[in-house]
Amino acid sequence: MRSELVNEMKHTVLLMGTPNVGKSVIFNYLTGLNVRVANYTGTTVDYARGMVNLNGRIIDLIDVPGTYSLCATCEAEEVAVEMVCGRRSVDCNYASSSCCAPPSPAKKIFSQGKENLAEQSSVTAGSEENKPSLIVYVLDAGNFEGGLYLLLQLLELDVPLVVALNRGDLARKKGYLIDINALASALQVPVIPTIAVTGEGLKELETEITEALNNQAPNKYRANSNLKATWDNVENLSGQVLRRTDSTGNTRKETWDQRLTSPWPGLPLAILILAVVFAGVVGIGMGLRQFILLPLFRDLIIPPIINLVSMLIPAGVIQNIFIGEYGFLVKGLEWPFTLVLPYVLSFYAMLSLLEDSGYLPRLAILLDGLLNRIGLPGSGVIPLMLGYGCGIPAIMATRALGSHKQKVIVTILVCLAIPCISQTGAFISLLAARSALVMIAIFLFGLLVMIVAGLILNRYLKGAPPDLITEIPDLLLPRFGVALKKLWLRLKLYITDGALPMIGAVGLAAVLYESGLMALWGRALSPLVTGWLQLPEAAAVPLALGILRRELTVLPLLDMELTTIQLFTGAVVGLFYVPCIAIVATVAREFKLSTALYILFLTTFLAFLTGGLVSRLGSLVF
Amino acid sequence: MSNAAGCEYLQEAFSLNQLSRGSKGVIVSVPENPLMFPLGLRPGKEFQCLGHQLFGGPLLVKVGDRQIALSRAIADKIKVAL
């Protein structure tokens, strides 16, 4: 109808579907971008967009967070509803017999008639041009009914739609056969079978998208199905197109699944699995450092740099800034690449196994009862776990949680007591050489503070107790290729967002140190550092650098001759201290600036309070 | 379909939370919650109880071939017949 407009407009294509069906995998394939993928619901918490050149036509592809219906239950789902309906959330009419079928709100918004203007005035303006040109609906073949409802809801909108019937391989294993032609003709939309993780069918999907956008007679691609979005229709339709064959289902997998999700032996297995993960992170990391990265940098890369700089620049302050005490071509390379990088690699390798196997949601339900005591649902374990990598994705992931209270609790715990992987690398270097026990003690101490803080926060923050309803995804064997790709992305991200800022911060430190400003700072903080924390005056240095990056609260302590108590004190202060400047900015963006400042104050105050107490108690005991 | 069929069971309905591991039944009614129906928890559906977690943790049920975890408070409001 408005084809002349359509041809000139930049096309917006929405990639939609229920949670955990593989939308982000398809998005990554089509755009060549790399958004986070994992085997659990709620991985995508905000929309991601990417420009795609499909046979010469530029489209704006949007990866929409998964939602079960046009009726949002958390912030991430609200994003999805807003994308397609043009406003934040729809009023769900729970009184109606079919649960929360919204009275086709989007239809009103997108209809061309002016009669709805009064009703929807605040949202109608502008939403016509925001209207997507096409929805690519990803339907999970292995969980057919669950996805049909949202599909029928979307078909009620005035938007062309193409269905990607994904995960057919899993469906076949479960004994499902879907009559694709019957589905396509019942819904009057094209249906393309795909297996996103292997790339099967995605070329065909691309072709179908192009064709749908090119189509001059848009009727074929119009959502002109007469099926109303009701669960009766979903069940009838599913009865028509779904055939059951004998499941080739793997009973051994089911047995293991039951073991993992029953308290016995699930809980002991969980402790075992987490211990193996921890040992893997530390062990693989130490190996990478000892045998590959340390020899590479210390013997091959740094000596020629030192030679070159000492030839070019005469000895003095300037030379020291490059290759002196905090010389940023020495420490600035050693720290990020030999102390932190090994653990970044080992942590994300282990995390990707946990993520892709679908184990994390199982851990979440095992721990749900315990996490409830600190005000969190079991699924809170996912952002907490991500926090051991980096606090920023952890805080973003809180959007998949159900309430503001839960978001705040996770955010405070991540900022306060969860060391990011860079800081963990620093802890291992600082403490493991002295005593593995001290290193484990610092992590357990962090855990203890987390529990206490959680209990207090749960008591004093207002909000309803968590109510869990969640689907446990299939247990899958992680794909090596997917894991390797994720690791490669992490490596690239670490170089740009981790190592480079770290080199910069070390450079700044070198300037402050060589110019004598650091000594002034040390003297100014002396009452606190030497008086209260009983550390040498030089330990004021990490307190300055730690504002920039979390691992820098720890790394400068490496070269100081500290007693075990002092090491532990320094580590405790470092752990609770300012959660790096990038996290403070993230908190300010996700919440309010005042929340970020409050967290900043709280963590710093607690760092010095506990640090001093630990130091005093320690000297009493030993 | 489902609601009418559900009424016949109503007298002997239990709450899902009362069931123990391994018991099978049919859902009679569910509370108003936007996630119930999409997750397959609809009146008339058969399910199998996979047991409670410790520490007041959730109940695990199998509906169709999907596994759903539900907090006990919610499971209390789901009426079922054996």
XYZ file of C-alpha atoms in Angstrom:
704
model
C 0.000 0.000 0.000
C 2.551 2.588 1.026
C 5.159 0.932 -1.105
C 6.631 4.194 -2.375
C 7.361 5.097 1.200
C 8.679 1.675 1.989
C 11.254 1.857 -0.765
C 12.758 5.080 0.461
C 12.654 4.345 4.129
C 15.502 2.686 5.876
C 14.010 -0.617 6.899
C 13.793 -1.579 10.507
C 13.631 -5.327 11.020
C 12.900 -6.698 14.470
C 14.236 -10.067 15.523
C 11.759 -11.377 18.076
C 10.814 -14.501 19.949
C 10.482 -16.112 23.342
C 13.574 -16.187 25.590
C 16.478 -18.497 24.825
C 15.473 -19.511 21.290
C 18.652 -18.296 19.591
C 17.731 -14.798 18.416
C 21.137 -13.428 19.299
C 22.889 -16.222 17.420
C 20.915 -15.302 14.291
C 21.596 -11.615 14.928
C 25.329 -12.248 15.151
C 25.231 -14.239 11.927
C 23.293 -11.627 9.962
C 25.154 -8.566 11.228
C 28.606 -9.989 11.767
C 28.422 -8.340 15.174
C 28.929 -10.163 18.406
C 26.327 -9.803 21.094
C 26.384 -12.063 24.100
C 24.843 -15.519 23.711
C 24.278 -18.168 26.374
C 21.976 -21.067 27.153
C 19.580 -19.431 29.596
C 16.729 -16.965 29.465
C 17.461 -13.279 29.758
C 20.916 -13.085 28.179
C 19.885 -10.155 26.009
C 18.625 -7.458 28.361
C 18.643 -4.499 26.046
C 18.089 -4.351 22.345
C 21.132 -4.532 20.128
C 21.031 -3.037 16.676
C 23.189 -3.569 13.673
C 23.199 -2.410 10.059
C 23.007 -5.215 7.569
C 23.561 -4.981 3.854
C 21.202 -7.534 2.386
C 21.786 -7.686 -1.358
C 22.355 -3.950 -1.564
C 19.538 -2.987 0.749
C 20.557 -1.508 4.073
C 18.438 -2.712 6.931
C 18.527 -1.806 10.580
C 18.279 -5.143 12.370
C 17.257 -5.069 16.015
C 17.805 -7.992 18.370
C 14.908 -7.656 20.788
C 15.112 -9.250 24.253
C 13.006 -12.393 24.482
C 9.518 -12.154 25.914
C 6.750 -14.715 26.363
C 3.928 -12.340 25.486
C 3.286 -8.664 24.865
C 2.960 -8.326 28.604
C 6.229 -7.516 30.238
C 7.288 -9.044 33.538
C 10.700 -7.426 33.850
C 12.683 -4.510 32.516
C 14.267 -6.559 29.736
C 10.859 -7.680 28.484
C 9.568 -4.123 28.667
C 12.214 -3.178 26.136
C 10.760 -5.783 23.790
C 7.191 -4.627 24.224
C 8.233 -1.048 23.692
C 10.071 -1.937 20.492
C 7.009 -3.370 18.866
C 4.208 -1.381 20.488
C 5.992 1.935 20.688
C 5.469 2.393 24.382
C 6.772 1.041 27.605
C 4.313 -1.619 28.619
C 0.812 -2.705 27.833
C -1.883 -2.886 30.445
C -2.439 -6.536 30.916
C -6.003 -7.505 31.330
C -5.717 -10.326 33.808
C -9.461 -10.489 34.243
C -9.942 -11.900 30.779
C -10.140 -15.647 30.642
C -7.137 -16.029 28.376
C -4.784 -14.590 30.961
C -3.043 -11.503 29.811
C -3.911 -11.155 26.143
C -3.679 -7.427 25.667
C -6.606 -5.965 23.720
C -4.409 -5.684 20.624
C -2.805 -2.494 21.826
C -0.286 -2.325 19.059
C -2.971 -2.541 16.435
C -4.416 0.680 17.750
C -1.083 2.369 17.767
C -0.110 1.367 14.291
C -3.478 1.766 12.636
C -3.606 4.639 10.223
C -7.023 5.857 11.302
C -7.103 8.929 13.459
C -9.912 7.679 15.657
C -7.506 6.273 18.216
C -5.498 9.413 18.499
C -7.272 10.663 21.553
C -6.832 7.398 23.359
C -3.193 6.909 22.529
C -2.141 10.479 21.938
C 1.020 10.297 23.960
C 2.339 7.327 22.053
C 0.892 7.692 18.578
C 3.009 10.675 17.714
C 6.076 9.462 15.974
C 5.359 5.795 16.311
C 4.197 5.468 12.724
C 7.720 6.075 11.475
C 9.111 3.810 14.165
C 6.965 1.035 12.870
C 9.118 -1.910 11.894
C 9.113 -2.951 8.211
C 9.330 -6.596 9.124
C 9.426 -8.896 12.111
C 11.615 -11.972 11.908
C 10.029 -14.261 14.466
C 12.273 -16.977 15.857
C 10.126 -19.937 16.868
C 11.615 -22.731 18.951
C 10.737 -26.026 17.278
C 11.608 -27.902 20.442
C 9.122 -25.857 22.449
C 6.545 -25.209 19.819
C 3.449 -24.230 21.793
C 5.278 -21.826 24.063
C 6.337 -19.665 21.147
C 3.099 -19.773 19.171
C 1.178 -17.455 21.481
C 3.529 -14.502 21.057
C 3.612 -15.261 17.338
C -0.179 -15.014 17.124
C -0.067 -11.780 19.121
C 2.446 -10.334 16.702
C 0.398 -11.513 13.732
C -2.446 -9.337 14.977
C -0.239 -6.318 14.336
C -0.134 -4.722 10.947
C 3.455 -5.754 10.308
C 4.791 -8.282 7.752
C 6.374 -11.267 9.409
C 8.734 -14.110 8.526
C 9.123 -17.116 10.800
C 12.490 -18.783 11.429
C 11.686 -22.202 12.875
C 14.842 -22.720 14.905
C 16.369 -25.615 16.828
C 14.845 -28.291 14.597
C 17.691 -30.621 15.542
C 16.707 -30.514 19.214
C 13.045 -30.954 18.322
C 13.794 -34.099 16.323
C 15.704 -35.540 19.235
C 12.713 -34.889 21.443
C 10.550 -36.717 18.910
C 8.789 -33.743 17.339
C 8.139 -33.341 13.663
C 6.660 -30.066 12.495
C 4.771 -29.843 9.230
C 6.317 -26.654 7.936
C 3.961 -26.291 4.988
C 0.906 -26.709 7.178
C 2.252 -24.107 9.580
C 3.004 -21.649 6.786
C -0.416 -22.006 5.242
C -2.276 -21.843 8.546
C -0.514 -18.624 9.485
C -0.126 -17.234 5.959
C 3.510 -16.406 6.561
C 6.744 -17.835 5.175
C 8.418 -20.331 7.497
C 12.148 -21.056 7.160
C 13.668 -23.954 9.123
C 16.981 -22.966 10.709
C 19.601 -24.333 13.085
C 21.225 -21.088 14.142
C 24.247 -22.447 16.002
C 25.454 -24.324 12.916
C 24.291 -21.679 10.453
C 21.887 -24.042 8.718
C 19.049 -22.279 6.918
C 20.332 -18.787 7.633
C 21.185 -18.079 3.964
C 17.606 -18.994 3.086
C 16.384 -16.755 5.883
C 18.392 -13.862 4.441
C 16.847 -14.448 1.032
C 13.369 -14.553 2.516
C 13.962 -11.296 4.417
C 15.137 -9.577 1.237
C 12.166 -10.903 -0.655
C 9.744 -9.823 2.048
C 11.175 -6.303 1.984
C 11.226 -6.172 -1.816
C 7.798 -7.566 -2.230
C 5.607 -5.277 -4.245
C 2.483 -7.213 -3.361
C 3.012 -7.217 0.352
C -0.048 -9.342 0.984
C 1.812 -12.595 0.946
C 3.991 -11.296 3.707
C 1.297 -9.453 5.535
C 0.118 -10.837 8.755
C -3.342 -11.586 7.503
C -3.972 -14.649 9.523
C -7.393 -14.719 11.089
C -6.220 -16.590 14.132
C -6.744 -14.600 17.301
C -4.077 -14.896 19.937
C -5.706 -17.266 22.393
C -4.324 -20.366 23.987
C -7.142 -22.433 22.475
C -5.948 -21.427 19.030
C -2.371 -22.178 20.013
C -3.297 -25.687 21.096
C -5.425 -26.350 18.021
C -2.725 -25.120 15.705
C -0.088 -27.134 17.466
C -2.330 -30.190 17.175
C -2.575 -29.610 13.425
C 1.101 -29.220 12.592
C 3.015 -31.073 15.285
C 3.567 -34.812 14.945
C 5.107 -36.902 17.656
C 7.478 -39.644 16.676
C 9.512 -41.831 18.943
C 11.829 -39.709 20.989
C 15.449 -40.611 20.438
C 15.870 -38.733 23.703
C 18.877 -39.558 25.628
C 17.895 -41.137 28.928
C 21.392 -40.757 30.298
C 21.124 -37.026 29.822
C 17.805 -37.035 31.682
C 19.287 -38.986 34.559
C 22.143 -36.508 34.841
C 19.729 -33.631 34.621
C 17.769 -35.047 37.549
C 20.943 -35.542 39.537
C 22.004 -31.962 38.918
C 18.652 -30.474 39.891
C 17.782 -32.564 42.959
C 19.149 -31.393 46.315
C 20.884 -34.761 46.601
C 23.277 -35.215 44.850
C 22.747 -31.816 43.201
C 24.069 -29.640 46.027
C 27.303 -31.596 46.613
C 27.748 -31.718 42.827
C 27.272 -27.935 42.689
C 30.019 -27.434 45.271
C 32.225 -29.826 43.323
C 31.518 -28.087 40.011
C 32.205 -24.629 41.469
C 35.410 -25.910 43.080
C 36.516 -27.373 39.744
C 35.701 -24.061 38.038
C 37.665 -22.112 40.660
C 40.602 -24.502 40.426
C 40.384 -24.339 36.636
C 40.467 -20.550 36.604
C 43.435 -20.410 38.975
C 45.292 -23.413 37.523
C 44.897 -22.644 33.834
C 45.614 -18.983 34.529
C 48.803 -19.753 36.444
C 49.899 -22.114 33.689
C 49.295 -19.535 30.976
C 51.233 -16.972 33.000
C 54.145 -19.171 33.998
C 54.780 -20.948 30.731
C 53.577 -18.600 28.009
C 52.874 -14.978 28.871
C 55.536 -14.284 31.486
C 58.466 -15.648 29.414
C 57.059 -13.918 26.341
C 56.907 -10.479 27.936
C 59.746 -10.649 30.429
C 62.306 -12.224 28.117
C 61.253 -11.294 24.620
C 59.206 -8.119 24.556
C 60.229 -5.910 27.473
C 64.107 -6.135 27.331
C 64.380 -4.718 23.795
C 61.981 -1.924 24.792
C 64.171 -1.068 27.788
C 67.286 -1.086 25.606
C 65.660 1.099 23.005
C 64.328 3.641 25.521
C 67.618 3.876 27.417
C 69.394 4.517 24.121
C 66.959 7.213 23.020
C 66.221 8.996 26.270
C 68.938 10.049 28.719
C 68.619 8.785 32.278
C 66.375 10.971 34.390
C 62.749 11.680 35.166
C 61.541 11.243 31.584
C 63.318 7.914 31.178
C 61.905 6.770 34.502
C 58.390 7.544 33.360
C 58.947 5.065 30.541
C 61.010 2.359 32.185
C 61.422 3.275 35.873
C 59.613 2.111 39.027
C 56.134 2.594 37.544
C 57.540 2.853 34.025
C 54.526 2.351 31.869
C 56.438 0.399 29.239
C 57.513 -2.075 31.927
C 54.785 -2.341 34.557
C 52.273 -1.055 32.036
C 52.929 -4.146 29.931
C 53.742 -6.655 32.651
C 50.629 -6.063 34.718
C 47.914 -6.215 32.066
C 49.482 -8.964 29.979
C 51.227 -11.287 32.405
C 49.247 -10.780 35.623
C 45.699 -10.191 34.461
C 45.311 -11.562 30.934
C 45.991 -15.214 31.886
C 43.097 -15.136 34.320
C 40.825 -13.286 31.926
C 41.323 -16.143 29.481
C 40.923 -18.926 32.020
C 37.873 -17.329 33.667
C 35.956 -16.773 30.460
C 36.822 -20.237 29.175
C 35.290 -21.746 32.314
C 32.350 -19.313 32.320
C 31.445 -20.134 28.759
C 31.214 -23.827 29.663
C 28.845 -22.939 32.512
C 26.818 -20.608 30.291
C 26.439 -22.792 27.235
C 25.744 -26.048 29.020
C 22.681 -24.587 30.734
C 24.116 -25.354 34.160
C 23.714 -21.831 35.564
C 19.885 -21.926 35.729
C 20.158 -25.286 37.495
C 22.546 -23.801 40.015
C 20.066 -20.927 40.358
C 17.208 -23.181 41.469
C 19.427 -25.168 43.835
C 20.474 -21.935 45.535
C 17.112 -20.168 45.288
C 16.096 -20.873 48.876
C 19.406 -19.566 50.207
C 19.463 -16.511 47.961
C 15.918 -15.665 49.085
C 17.366 -14.927 52.512
C 19.376 -12.092 51.007
C 16.388 -10.856 49.037
C 17.298 -12.406 45.704
C 15.729 -15.052 43.498
C 17.955 -17.966 42.517
C 18.532 -16.390 39.125
C 20.476 -13.674 40.977
C 23.366 -16.124 40.898
C 23.866 -15.331 37.182
C 24.743 -11.620 37.531
C 26.766 -12.405 40.662
C 28.757 -14.981 38.713
C 29.257 -12.560 35.809
C 30.572 -10.081 38.389
C 33.576 -12.287 39.038
C 34.464 -11.499 35.404
C 33.573 -7.826 35.255
C 31.071 -5.736 37.176
C 29.692 -3.898 34.155
C 27.957 -6.826 32.388
C 26.886 -8.037 35.834
C 25.079 -4.782 36.584
C 23.541 -4.759 33.092
C 22.328 -8.331 33.609
C 20.330 -7.254 36.661
C 17.727 -5.977 34.201
C 16.529 -9.549 33.820
C 15.669 -9.583 37.525
C 12.100 -8.977 38.623
C 12.273 -5.985 40.956
C 14.132 -2.802 41.701
C 15.096 -4.129 45.114
C 16.762 -7.171 43.552
C 18.652 -4.966 41.097
C 19.924 -2.744 43.896
C 21.016 -5.675 46.064
C 22.956 -7.384 43.268
C 24.547 -4.107 42.232
C 25.723 -3.286 45.748
C 27.089 -6.800 46.285
C 28.951 -6.694 42.964
C 30.434 -3.283 43.771
C 31.313 -4.188 47.310
C 32.590 -7.694 47.627
C 32.948 -9.385 44.245
C 36.442 -8.976 42.822
C 36.512 -8.695 39.034
C 38.814 -11.055 37.189
C 41.526 -8.405 36.860
C 41.551 -7.949 40.608
C 41.432 -11.708 41.131
C 44.522 -12.042 38.946
C 46.194 -9.449 41.141
C 45.134 -11.283 44.315
C 46.517 -14.544 43.013
C 49.840 -12.911 42.220
C 49.953 -11.074 45.526
C 48.787 -13.817 47.828
C 49.245 -17.227 46.233
C 53.022 -16.990 46.356
C 52.859 -16.364 50.106
C 50.160 -18.811 50.957
C 47.292 -20.345 49.044
C 45.296 -20.251 52.277
C 45.470 -16.472 52.477
C 44.202 -16.298 48.909
C 41.254 -18.581 49.598
C 40.638 -16.676 52.833
C 40.207 -13.408 50.962
C 37.554 -14.941 48.666
C 35.736 -16.513 51.601
C 35.952 -13.216 53.467
C 34.358 -11.519 50.450
C 31.614 -14.152 50.453
C 31.000 -13.632 54.159
C 30.704 -9.870 53.753
C 28.351 -10.483 50.825
C 26.070 -12.610 52.976
C 26.046 -10.106 55.836
C 25.483 -7.183 53.469
C 22.727 -9.131 51.696
C 20.946 -9.941 54.948
C 21.056 -6.298 56.002
C 19.957 -4.986 52.591
C 17.110 -7.482 52.401
C 15.903 -6.337 55.762
C 16.009 -2.610 55.142
C 15.240 -2.219 51.439
C 11.566 -2.129 50.584
C 10.184 -4.562 48.055
C 8.226 -7.768 47.734
C 10.042 -11.066 48.337
C 11.236 -12.704 45.128
C 8.774 -14.972 43.374
C 10.421 -17.417 41.076
C 8.857 -18.756 37.915
C 11.384 -19.794 35.361
C 12.027 -22.316 32.687
C 15.053 -24.587 32.955
C 16.663 -24.806 29.519
C 17.770 -28.100 28.020
C 21.134 -29.374 29.138
C 23.396 -29.042 26.108
C 26.907 -30.102 25.348
C 28.860 -26.830 24.912
C 30.103 -26.351 21.372
C 33.840 -25.923 21.167
C 33.618 -23.494 18.262
C 31.151 -21.256 20.080
C 33.303 -21.260 23.219
C 36.440 -20.459 21.245
C 34.717 -17.581 19.483
C 33.480 -16.165 22.776
C 36.995 -16.373 24.187
C 38.415 -14.548 21.185
C 35.848 -11.767 21.646
C 36.718 -11.518 25.331
C 40.377 -11.234 24.431
C 39.696 -8.388 22.001
C 37.421 -6.655 24.494
C 40.025 -7.048 27.214
C 42.752 -5.466 25.079
C 40.653 -2.412 24.210
C 38.643 -1.946 27.408
C 40.967 -3.478 29.982
C 44.618 -3.451 28.998
C 44.739 -0.058 27.275
C 43.133 1.854 30.173
C 45.433 -0.045 32.523
C 48.507 1.054 30.543
C 47.170 4.611 30.657
C 46.602 4.430 34.407
C 50.122 3.091 34.962
C 51.439 5.925 32.780
C 49.608 8.424 34.974
C 51.021 6.724 38.032
C 54.524 7.005 36.590
C 54.089 10.737 36.096
C 52.674 11.213 39.614
C 55.437 9.098 41.094
C 58.330 10.722 39.271
C 57.021 14.243 39.824
C 56.877 13.685 43.572
C 53.111 14.230 43.754
C 52.619 10.648 44.842
C 54.874 11.206 47.846
C 52.760 14.216 48.837
C 49.617 12.115 48.524
C 51.264 9.402 50.607
C 52.119 11.863 53.346
C 48.629 13.321 53.296
C 47.048 9.903 53.699
C 49.648 8.769 56.196
C 47.370 8.885 59.279
C 44.896 6.620 57.518
C 47.389 4.287 55.843
C 50.106 3.937 58.430
C 48.097 4.913 61.499
C 44.817 3.104 61.000
C 45.633 0.376 58.457
C 49.212 -0.164 59.743
C 50.589 -0.354 56.205
C 53.735 1.373 54.884
C 53.275 4.920 53.579
C 53.779 3.745 49.987
C 50.520 1.809 50.260
C 48.739 5.113 49.637
C 49.688 4.660 45.979
C 47.181 1.878 45.232
C 44.479 3.941 46.931
C 44.985 6.638 44.338
C 45.279 4.280 41.365
C 42.472 2.008 42.537
C 39.913 4.687 41.764
C 40.739 4.170 38.097
C 40.896 0.399 38.004
C 40.137 -2.249 40.535
C 43.257 -4.388 40.111
C 45.431 -1.332 40.748
C 44.315 -1.350 44.383
C 46.340 -4.526 44.685
C 49.147 -4.636 42.122
C 51.376 -1.892 43.608
C 51.472 -3.862 46.877
C 53.360 -6.626 45.039
C 56.744 -4.989 45.323
C 56.394 -3.857 48.921
C 57.838 -6.027 51.622
C 54.664 -6.769 53.547
C 53.895 -9.180 56.363
C 51.086 -11.675 55.869
C 48.728 -9.594 58.025
C 49.591 -6.502 56.007
C 48.995 -8.405 52.776
C 45.605 -9.515 54.001
C 44.745 -6.008 55.190
C 45.818 -4.535 51.856
C 43.806 -7.144 49.993
C 40.689 -6.523 52.109
C 40.903 -2.775 51.552
C 41.458 -3.397 47.845
C 38.492 -5.743 47.630
C 35.969 -3.410 49.231
C 37.428 -0.144 47.931
C 36.001 2.018 45.109
C 34.613 -0.300 42.414
C 36.567 1.258 39.490
C 35.406 4.371 37.733
C 33.731 2.530 34.837
C 31.455 0.675 37.247
C 30.529 3.877 39.056
C 29.543 5.323 35.667
C 27.505 2.200 34.857
C 25.655 2.398 38.169
C 24.917 6.077 37.573
C 23.487 5.204 34.155
C 21.430 2.210 35.294
C 20.127 3.915 38.438
C 20.823 7.509 39.427
C 23.959 9.507 40.052
C 23.018 9.650 43.724
C 22.913 5.826 43.879
C 26.397 5.674 42.386
C 27.734 8.233 44.862
C 26.057 6.407 47.724
C 27.694 3.123 46.670
C 31.018 4.907 46.264
C 30.815 6.272 49.790
C 29.570 2.998 51.279
C 32.275 0.819 49.709
C 35.113 3.209 50.559
C 33.947 3.606 54.139
C 33.574 -0.169 54.582
C 36.991 -0.764 52.998
C 38.769 1.364 55.578
C 36.602 0.195 58.459
C 37.120 -3.536 57.825
C 40.747 -2.999 56.769
C 41.596 -1.364 60.086
C 39.693 -3.976 62.074
C 41.379 -6.851 60.219
C 44.784 -5.293 60.805
C 44.155 -4.824 64.557
C 42.565 -8.242 65.039
C 45.388 -9.812 63.051
C 48.099 -8.278 65.212
C 46.241 -9.416 68.323
C 46.024 -13.000 67.102
C 49.486 -13.431 65.610
C -11.958 -26.497 27.110
C -9.817 -26.444 30.133
C -11.749 -24.386 32.656
C -14.940 -26.375 32.280
C -13.076 -29.649 32.433
C -11.257 -28.373 35.483
C -14.468 -27.888 37.433
C -15.158 -31.609 37.558
C -11.981 -32.141 39.531
C -12.456 -29.175 41.755
C -13.673 -30.978 44.881
C -10.633 -33.167 45.040
C -8.137 -30.513 44.022
C -4.817 -30.211 45.831
C -2.363 -27.404 45.641
C 0.674 -28.236 43.540
C 2.874 -27.413 46.511
C 1.442 -30.340 48.492
C 2.633 -32.964 46.037
C 5.748 -34.972 46.479
C 8.414 -36.004 44.030
C 7.222 -38.287 41.269
C 3.485 -37.639 41.546
C 1.638 -36.932 38.346
C -1.569 -35.011 37.803
C -3.561 -32.496 35.833
C -3.581 -28.753 36.390
C -6.998 -27.453 37.414
C -6.406 -23.737 37.827
C -3.514 -21.300 37.957
C -3.174 -17.841 39.526
C -3.128 -14.711 37.411
C 0.418 -14.308 36.286
C 1.606 -13.438 32.800
C 4.191 -16.229 32.812
C 1.870 -19.131 33.688
C 0.271 -19.794 30.337
C 3.357 -19.254 28.153
C 5.352 -21.657 30.314
C 2.753 -24.350 29.714
C 1.032 -24.116 33.102
C -2.513 -24.140 31.765
C -5.624 -25.847 33.112
C -5.999 -29.326 31.664
C -2.260 -29.867 31.213
C -0.631 -32.962 32.610
C 2.447 -32.578 34.738
C 4.904 -34.495 36.837
C 6.281 -33.171 40.105
C 10.088 -33.383 40.215
C 10.389 -32.402 43.867
C 11.151 -29.485 46.139
C 14.520 -27.841 46.614
C 16.028 -27.406 50.060
C 15.987 -24.242 52.225
C 12.439 -23.341 51.194
C 13.557 -23.353 47.575
C 11.341 -23.823 44.539
C 9.354 -26.755 43.276
C 10.382 -28.288 39.994
C 7.658 -29.548 37.660
C 7.733 -31.129 34.263
C 4.960 -29.954 31.935
C 5.075 -31.498 28.492
C 8.805 -31.850 28.188
C 9.680 -28.520 29.733
C 11.026 -28.148 33.231
C 9.623 -25.223 35.183
C 10.813 -24.014 38.581
C 8.179 -22.314 40.748
C 8.488 -20.696 44.136
C 6.407 -22.425 46.813
C 4.174 -19.360 47.194
C 3.168 -19.635 43.548
C 2.921 -23.428 43.624
C 0.501 -23.027 46.527
C -1.891 -21.132 44.284
C -1.853 -23.722 41.509
C -4.671 -26.212 41.993
C -4.207 -29.697 40.623
C -5.988 -33.037 40.504
C -4.262 -36.391 40.696
